[in-house]
PDB file of C-alpha atoms in Angstrom:
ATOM      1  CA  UNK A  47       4.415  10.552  -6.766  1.00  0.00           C
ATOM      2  CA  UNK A  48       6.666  11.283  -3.861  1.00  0.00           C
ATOM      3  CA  UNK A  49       7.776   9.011  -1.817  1.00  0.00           C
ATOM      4  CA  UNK A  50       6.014   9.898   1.869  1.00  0.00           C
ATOM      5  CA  UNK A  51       9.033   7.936   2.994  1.00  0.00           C
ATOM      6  CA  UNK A  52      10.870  11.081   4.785  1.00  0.00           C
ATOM      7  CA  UNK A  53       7.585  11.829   7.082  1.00  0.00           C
ATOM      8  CA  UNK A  54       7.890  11.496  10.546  1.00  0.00           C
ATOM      9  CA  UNK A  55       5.720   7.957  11.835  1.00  0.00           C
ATOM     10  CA  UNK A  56       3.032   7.883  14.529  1.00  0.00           C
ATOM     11  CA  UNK A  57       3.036   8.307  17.910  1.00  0.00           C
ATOM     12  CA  UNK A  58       2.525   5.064  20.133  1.00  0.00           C
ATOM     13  CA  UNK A  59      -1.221   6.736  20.941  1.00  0.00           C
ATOM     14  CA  UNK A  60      -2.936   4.784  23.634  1.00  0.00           C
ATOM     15  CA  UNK A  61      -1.738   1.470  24.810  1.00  0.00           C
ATOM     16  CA  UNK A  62      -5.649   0.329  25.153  1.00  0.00           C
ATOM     17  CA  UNK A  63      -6.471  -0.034  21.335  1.00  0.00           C
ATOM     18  CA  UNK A  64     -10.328  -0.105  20.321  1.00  0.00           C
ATOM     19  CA  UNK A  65     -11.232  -3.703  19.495  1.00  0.00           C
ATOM     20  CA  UNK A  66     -12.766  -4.050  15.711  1.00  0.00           C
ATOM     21  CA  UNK A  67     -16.824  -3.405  16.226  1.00  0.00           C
ATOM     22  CA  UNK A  68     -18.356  -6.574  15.526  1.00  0.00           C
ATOM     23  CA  UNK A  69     -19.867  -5.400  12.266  1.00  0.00           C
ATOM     24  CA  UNK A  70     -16.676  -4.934  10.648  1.00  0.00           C
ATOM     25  CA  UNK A  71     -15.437  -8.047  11.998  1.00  0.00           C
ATOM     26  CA  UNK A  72     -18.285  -9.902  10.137  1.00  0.00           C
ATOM     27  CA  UNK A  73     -17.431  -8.250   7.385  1.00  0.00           C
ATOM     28  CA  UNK A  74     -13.711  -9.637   7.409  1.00  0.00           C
ATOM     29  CA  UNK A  75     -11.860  -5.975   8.943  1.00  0.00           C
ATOM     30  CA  UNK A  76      -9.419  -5.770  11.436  1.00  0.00           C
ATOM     31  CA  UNK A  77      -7.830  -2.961  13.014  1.00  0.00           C
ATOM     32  CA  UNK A  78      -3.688  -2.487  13.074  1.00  0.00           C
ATOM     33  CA  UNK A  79      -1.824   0.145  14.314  1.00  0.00           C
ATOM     34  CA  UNK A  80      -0.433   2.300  11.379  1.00  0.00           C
ATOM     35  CA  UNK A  81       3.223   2.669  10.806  1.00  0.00           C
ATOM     36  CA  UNK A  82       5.790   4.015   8.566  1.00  0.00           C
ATOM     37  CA  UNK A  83       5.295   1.051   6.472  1.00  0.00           C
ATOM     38  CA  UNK A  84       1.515   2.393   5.672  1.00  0.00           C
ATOM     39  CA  UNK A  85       2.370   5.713   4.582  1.00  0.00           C
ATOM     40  CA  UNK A  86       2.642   4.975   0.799  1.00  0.00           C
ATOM     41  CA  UNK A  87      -1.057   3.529   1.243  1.00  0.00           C
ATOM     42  CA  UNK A  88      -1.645   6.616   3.255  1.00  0.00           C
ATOM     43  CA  UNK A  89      -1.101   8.797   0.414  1.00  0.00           C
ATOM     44  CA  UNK A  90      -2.773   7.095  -2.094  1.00  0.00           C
ATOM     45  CA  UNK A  91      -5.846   6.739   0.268  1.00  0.00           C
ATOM     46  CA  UNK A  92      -5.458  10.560   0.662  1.00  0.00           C
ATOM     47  CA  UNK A  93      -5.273  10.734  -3.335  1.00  0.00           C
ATOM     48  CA  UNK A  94      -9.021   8.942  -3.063  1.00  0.00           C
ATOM     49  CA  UNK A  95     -10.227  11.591  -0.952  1.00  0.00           C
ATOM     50  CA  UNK A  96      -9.310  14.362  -3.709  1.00  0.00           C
ATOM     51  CA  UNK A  97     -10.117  12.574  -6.859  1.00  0.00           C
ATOM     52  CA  UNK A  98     -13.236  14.413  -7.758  1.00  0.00           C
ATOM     53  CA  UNK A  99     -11.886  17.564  -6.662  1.00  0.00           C
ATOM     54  CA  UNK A 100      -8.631  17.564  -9.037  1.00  0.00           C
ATOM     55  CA  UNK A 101     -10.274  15.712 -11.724  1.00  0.00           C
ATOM     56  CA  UNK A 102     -11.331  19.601 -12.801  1.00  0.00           C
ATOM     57  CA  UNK A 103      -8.505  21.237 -12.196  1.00  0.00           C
ATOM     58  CA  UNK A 104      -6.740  21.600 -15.414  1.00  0.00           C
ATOM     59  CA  UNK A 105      -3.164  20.704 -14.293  1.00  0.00           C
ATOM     60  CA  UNK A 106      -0.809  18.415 -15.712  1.00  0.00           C
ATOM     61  CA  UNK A 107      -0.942  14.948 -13.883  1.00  0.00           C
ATOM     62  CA  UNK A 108       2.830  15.750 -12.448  1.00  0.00           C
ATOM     63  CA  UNK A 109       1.573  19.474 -11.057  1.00  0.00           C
ATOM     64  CA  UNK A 110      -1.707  17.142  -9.626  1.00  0.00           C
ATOM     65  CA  UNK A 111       0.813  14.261  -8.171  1.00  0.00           C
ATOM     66  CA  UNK A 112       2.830  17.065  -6.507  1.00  0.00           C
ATOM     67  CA  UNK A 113      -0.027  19.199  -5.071  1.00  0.00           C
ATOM     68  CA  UNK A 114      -1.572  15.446  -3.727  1.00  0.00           C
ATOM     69  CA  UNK A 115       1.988  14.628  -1.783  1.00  0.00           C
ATOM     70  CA  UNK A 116       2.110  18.634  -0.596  1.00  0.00           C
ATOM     71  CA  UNK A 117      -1.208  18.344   1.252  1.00  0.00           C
ATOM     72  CA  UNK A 118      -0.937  14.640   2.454  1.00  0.00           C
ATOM     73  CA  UNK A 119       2.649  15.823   3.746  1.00  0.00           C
ATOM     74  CA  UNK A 120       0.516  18.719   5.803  1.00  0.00           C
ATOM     75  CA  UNK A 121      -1.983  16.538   7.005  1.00  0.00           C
ATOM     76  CA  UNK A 122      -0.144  13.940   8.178  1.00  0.00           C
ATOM     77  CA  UNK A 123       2.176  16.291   9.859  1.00  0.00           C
ATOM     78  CA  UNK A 124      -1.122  17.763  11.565  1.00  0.00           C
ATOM     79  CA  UNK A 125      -2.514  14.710  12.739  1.00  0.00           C
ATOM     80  CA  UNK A 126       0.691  13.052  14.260  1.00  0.00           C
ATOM     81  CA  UNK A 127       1.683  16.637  16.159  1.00  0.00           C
ATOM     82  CA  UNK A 128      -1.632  17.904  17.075  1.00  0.00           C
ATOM     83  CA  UNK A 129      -3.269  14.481  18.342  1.00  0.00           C
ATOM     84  CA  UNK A 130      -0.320  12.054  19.893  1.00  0.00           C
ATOM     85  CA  UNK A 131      -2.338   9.923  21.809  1.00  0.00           C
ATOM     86  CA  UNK A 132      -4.760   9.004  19.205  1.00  0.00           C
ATOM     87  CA  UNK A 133      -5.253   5.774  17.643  1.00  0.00           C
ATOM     88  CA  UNK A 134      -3.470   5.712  13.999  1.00  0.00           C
ATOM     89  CA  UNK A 135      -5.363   2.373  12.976  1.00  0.00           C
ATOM     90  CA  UNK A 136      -5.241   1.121   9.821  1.00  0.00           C
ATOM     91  CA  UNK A 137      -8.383  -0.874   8.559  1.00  0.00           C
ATOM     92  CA  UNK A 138      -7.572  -4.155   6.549  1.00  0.00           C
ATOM     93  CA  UNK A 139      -9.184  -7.137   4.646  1.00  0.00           C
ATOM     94  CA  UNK A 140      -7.587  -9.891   3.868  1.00  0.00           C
ATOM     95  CA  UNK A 141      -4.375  -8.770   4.883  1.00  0.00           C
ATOM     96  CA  UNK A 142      -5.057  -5.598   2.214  1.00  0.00           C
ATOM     97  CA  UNK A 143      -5.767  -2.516   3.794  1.00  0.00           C
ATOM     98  CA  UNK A 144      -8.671  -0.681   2.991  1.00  0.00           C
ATOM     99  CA  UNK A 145      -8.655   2.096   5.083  1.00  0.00           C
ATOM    100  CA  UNK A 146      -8.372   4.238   7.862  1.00  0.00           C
ATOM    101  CA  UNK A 147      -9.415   5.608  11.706  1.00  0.00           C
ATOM    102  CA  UNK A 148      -7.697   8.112  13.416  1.00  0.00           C
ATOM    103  CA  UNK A 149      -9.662   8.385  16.752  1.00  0.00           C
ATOM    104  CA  UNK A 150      -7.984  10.484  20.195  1.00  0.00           C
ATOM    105  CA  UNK A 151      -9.780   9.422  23.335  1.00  0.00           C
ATOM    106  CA  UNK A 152      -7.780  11.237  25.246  1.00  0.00           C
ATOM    107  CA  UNK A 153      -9.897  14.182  25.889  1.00  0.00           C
ATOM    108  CA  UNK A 154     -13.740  14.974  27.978  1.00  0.00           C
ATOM    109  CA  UNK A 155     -15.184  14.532  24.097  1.00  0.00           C
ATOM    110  CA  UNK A 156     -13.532  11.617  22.043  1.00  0.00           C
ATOM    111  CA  UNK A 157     -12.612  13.391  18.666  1.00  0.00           C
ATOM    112  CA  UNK A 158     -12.381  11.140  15.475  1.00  0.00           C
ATOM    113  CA  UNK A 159      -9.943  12.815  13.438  1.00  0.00           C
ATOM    114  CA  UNK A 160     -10.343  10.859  10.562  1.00  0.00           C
ATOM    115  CA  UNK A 161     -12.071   7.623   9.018  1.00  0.00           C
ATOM    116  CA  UNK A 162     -11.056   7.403   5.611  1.00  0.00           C
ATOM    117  CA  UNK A 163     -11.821   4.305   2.919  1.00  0.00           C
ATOM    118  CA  UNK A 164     -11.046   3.576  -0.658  1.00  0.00           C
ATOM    119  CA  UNK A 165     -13.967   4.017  -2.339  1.00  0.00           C
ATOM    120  CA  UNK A 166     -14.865   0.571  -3.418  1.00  0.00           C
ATOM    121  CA  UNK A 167     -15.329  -0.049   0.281  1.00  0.00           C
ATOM    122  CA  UNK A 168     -17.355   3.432   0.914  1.00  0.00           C
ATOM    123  CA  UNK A 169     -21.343   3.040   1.178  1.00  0.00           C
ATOM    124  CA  UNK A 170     -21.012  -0.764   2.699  1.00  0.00           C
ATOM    125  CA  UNK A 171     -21.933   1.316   6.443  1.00  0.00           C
ATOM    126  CA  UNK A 172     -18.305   0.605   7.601  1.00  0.00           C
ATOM    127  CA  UNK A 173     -17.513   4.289   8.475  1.00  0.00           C
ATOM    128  CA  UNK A 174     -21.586   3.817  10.485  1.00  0.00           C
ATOM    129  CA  UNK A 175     -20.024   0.842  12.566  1.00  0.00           C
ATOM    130  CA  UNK A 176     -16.884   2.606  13.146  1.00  0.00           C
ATOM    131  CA  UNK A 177     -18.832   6.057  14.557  1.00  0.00           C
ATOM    132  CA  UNK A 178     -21.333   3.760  16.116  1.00  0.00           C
ATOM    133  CA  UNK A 179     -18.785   1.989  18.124  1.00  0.00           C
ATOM    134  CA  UNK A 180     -16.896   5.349  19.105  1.00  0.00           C
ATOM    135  CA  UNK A 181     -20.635   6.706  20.161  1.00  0.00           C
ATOM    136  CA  UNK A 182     -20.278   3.302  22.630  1.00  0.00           C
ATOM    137  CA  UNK A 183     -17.076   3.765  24.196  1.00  0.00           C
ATOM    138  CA  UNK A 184     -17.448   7.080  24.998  1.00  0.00           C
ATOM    139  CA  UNK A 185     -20.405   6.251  26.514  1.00  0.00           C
ATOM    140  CA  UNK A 186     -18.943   3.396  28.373  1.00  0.00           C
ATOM    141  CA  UNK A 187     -15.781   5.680  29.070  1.00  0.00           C
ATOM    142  CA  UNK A 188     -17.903   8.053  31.232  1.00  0.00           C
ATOM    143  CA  UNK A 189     -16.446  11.046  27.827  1.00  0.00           C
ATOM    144  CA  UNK A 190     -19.094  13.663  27.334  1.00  0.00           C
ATOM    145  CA  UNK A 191     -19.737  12.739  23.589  1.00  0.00           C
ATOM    146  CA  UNK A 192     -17.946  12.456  20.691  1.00  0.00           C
ATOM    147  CA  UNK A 193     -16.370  15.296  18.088  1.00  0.00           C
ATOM    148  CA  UNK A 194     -15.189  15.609  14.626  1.00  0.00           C
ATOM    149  CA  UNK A 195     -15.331  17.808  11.411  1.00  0.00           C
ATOM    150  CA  UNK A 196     -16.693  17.709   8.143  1.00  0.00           C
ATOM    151  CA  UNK A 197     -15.572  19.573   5.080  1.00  0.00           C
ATOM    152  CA  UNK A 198     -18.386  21.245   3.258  1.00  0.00           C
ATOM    153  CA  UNK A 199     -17.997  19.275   0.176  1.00  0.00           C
ATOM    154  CA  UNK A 200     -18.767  16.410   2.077  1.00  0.00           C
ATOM    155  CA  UNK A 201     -22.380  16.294   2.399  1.00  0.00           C
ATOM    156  CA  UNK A 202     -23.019  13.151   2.498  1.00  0.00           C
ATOM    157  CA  UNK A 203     -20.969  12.438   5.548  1.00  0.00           C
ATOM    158  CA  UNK A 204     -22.290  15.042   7.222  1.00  0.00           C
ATOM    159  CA  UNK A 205     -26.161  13.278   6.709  1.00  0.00           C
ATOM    160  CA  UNK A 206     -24.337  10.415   7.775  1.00  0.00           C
ATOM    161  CA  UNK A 207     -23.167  11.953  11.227  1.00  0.00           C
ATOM    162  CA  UNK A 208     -26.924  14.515  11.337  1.00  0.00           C
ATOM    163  CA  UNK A 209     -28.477  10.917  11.374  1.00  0.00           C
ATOM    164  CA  UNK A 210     -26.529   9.109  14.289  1.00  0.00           C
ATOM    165  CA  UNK A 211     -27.216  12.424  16.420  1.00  0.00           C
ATOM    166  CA  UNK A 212     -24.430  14.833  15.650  1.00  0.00           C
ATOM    167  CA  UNK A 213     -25.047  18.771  15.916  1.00  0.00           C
ATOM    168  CA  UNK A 214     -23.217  21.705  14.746  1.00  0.00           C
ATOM    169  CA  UNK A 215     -21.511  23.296  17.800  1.00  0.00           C
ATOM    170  CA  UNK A 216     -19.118  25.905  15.398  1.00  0.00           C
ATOM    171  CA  UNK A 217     -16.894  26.122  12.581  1.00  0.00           C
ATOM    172  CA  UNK A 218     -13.040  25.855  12.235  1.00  0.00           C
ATOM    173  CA  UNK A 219     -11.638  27.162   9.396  1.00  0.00           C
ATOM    174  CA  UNK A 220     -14.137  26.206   6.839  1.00  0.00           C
ATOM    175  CA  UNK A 221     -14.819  22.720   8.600  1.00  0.00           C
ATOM    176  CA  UNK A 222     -17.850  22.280  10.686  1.00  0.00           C
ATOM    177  CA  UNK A 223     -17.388  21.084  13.733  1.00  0.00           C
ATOM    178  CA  UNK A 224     -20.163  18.588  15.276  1.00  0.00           C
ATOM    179  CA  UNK A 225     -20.791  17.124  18.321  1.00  0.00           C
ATOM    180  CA  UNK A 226     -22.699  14.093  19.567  1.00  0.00           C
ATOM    181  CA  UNK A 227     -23.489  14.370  23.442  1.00  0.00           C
ATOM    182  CA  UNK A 228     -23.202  11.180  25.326  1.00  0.00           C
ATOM    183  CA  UNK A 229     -25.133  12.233  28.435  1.00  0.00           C
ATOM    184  CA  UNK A 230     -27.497  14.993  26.925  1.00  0.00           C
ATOM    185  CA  UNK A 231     -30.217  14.666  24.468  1.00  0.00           C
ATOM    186  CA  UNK A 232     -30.809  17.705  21.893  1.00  0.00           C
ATOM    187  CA  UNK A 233     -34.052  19.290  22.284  1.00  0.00           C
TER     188      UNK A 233
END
């Protein structure tokens, strides 16, 4: 693997940092903001994400390693240019992270731009608290609702998000992009 040392850090975001939702807190989580330091973590978080995906492409583990480093290089480099004054937090346990939540409320529509956990910590309804909570403070915020996307091999995230009240408002790229309205109330 790469080192991810040579990517650019993250933005100072927003001074006001979300709290940790209580239900993570009970569960031991805390919230940190994520610097350079996190990026090796960062990458083999990313490496998670992809596992099932490269585990049938018939590469040689170098060719996978390299491909994994190329497109957490891009991403990263998308998220810290395109959303500055989001909150890069890094989700932890016992001093061990475990994960991460990208969130910019800077806009009319909070966006979360990314929750992310290793999967031994996936299907414990941390990533429910964590949209739950953003669904509250953009409520509380006066924000019209609260955005992000979902890739389309992700169906079970996007049942996650259909069942806390997100809609399909349009695509980008090959991403659907859903909405929850804090003020409205789909018919």
């Amino acid at each position: 693997m790469t080192k991810p040392s040579g990517l650019a850090g993250f933005p100072p975001g927003n001074p006001d940092r979300p709290d940790v939702p209580d239900a993570l807190a009970a569960a031991g989580i805390r919230f940190r903001p994520a610097d350079r330091r996190d990026l090796a973590f960062l990458r083999r978080l990313f490496g998670s994400f992809r596992a099932a995906e490269l585990a049938t492409v018939p590469w040689p583990p170098r060719a996978k390693e390299s491909f994994l480093d190329e497109q957490f290089t891009l991403q990263h480099k998308h998220f810290v240019t395109h959303f500055p004054r989001a909150d890069f937090l890094v989700l932890e346990r016992a001093a061990t992270p475990v994960g991460r939540f990208y969130l910019d409320r800077s806009g009319p529509n909070h966006l979360i731009v990314d929750i992310g956990l290793l999967p031994e910590w996936q299907g414990q309804g941390l990533g429910r608290a964590l949209i739950a909570d953003s669904q509250a403070r953009a409520r509380a915020a006066g924000a019209q609702g609260v955005e992000l996307h979902v890739a389309p091999n992700n169906p079970g995230a996007r049942r996650l998000y259909e069942r806390l009240g997100f809609r399909e408002i349009g695509r980008t790229g090959a991403h659907a992009k859903l909405q929850w309205p804090a003020l409205a109330i789909f018919g």
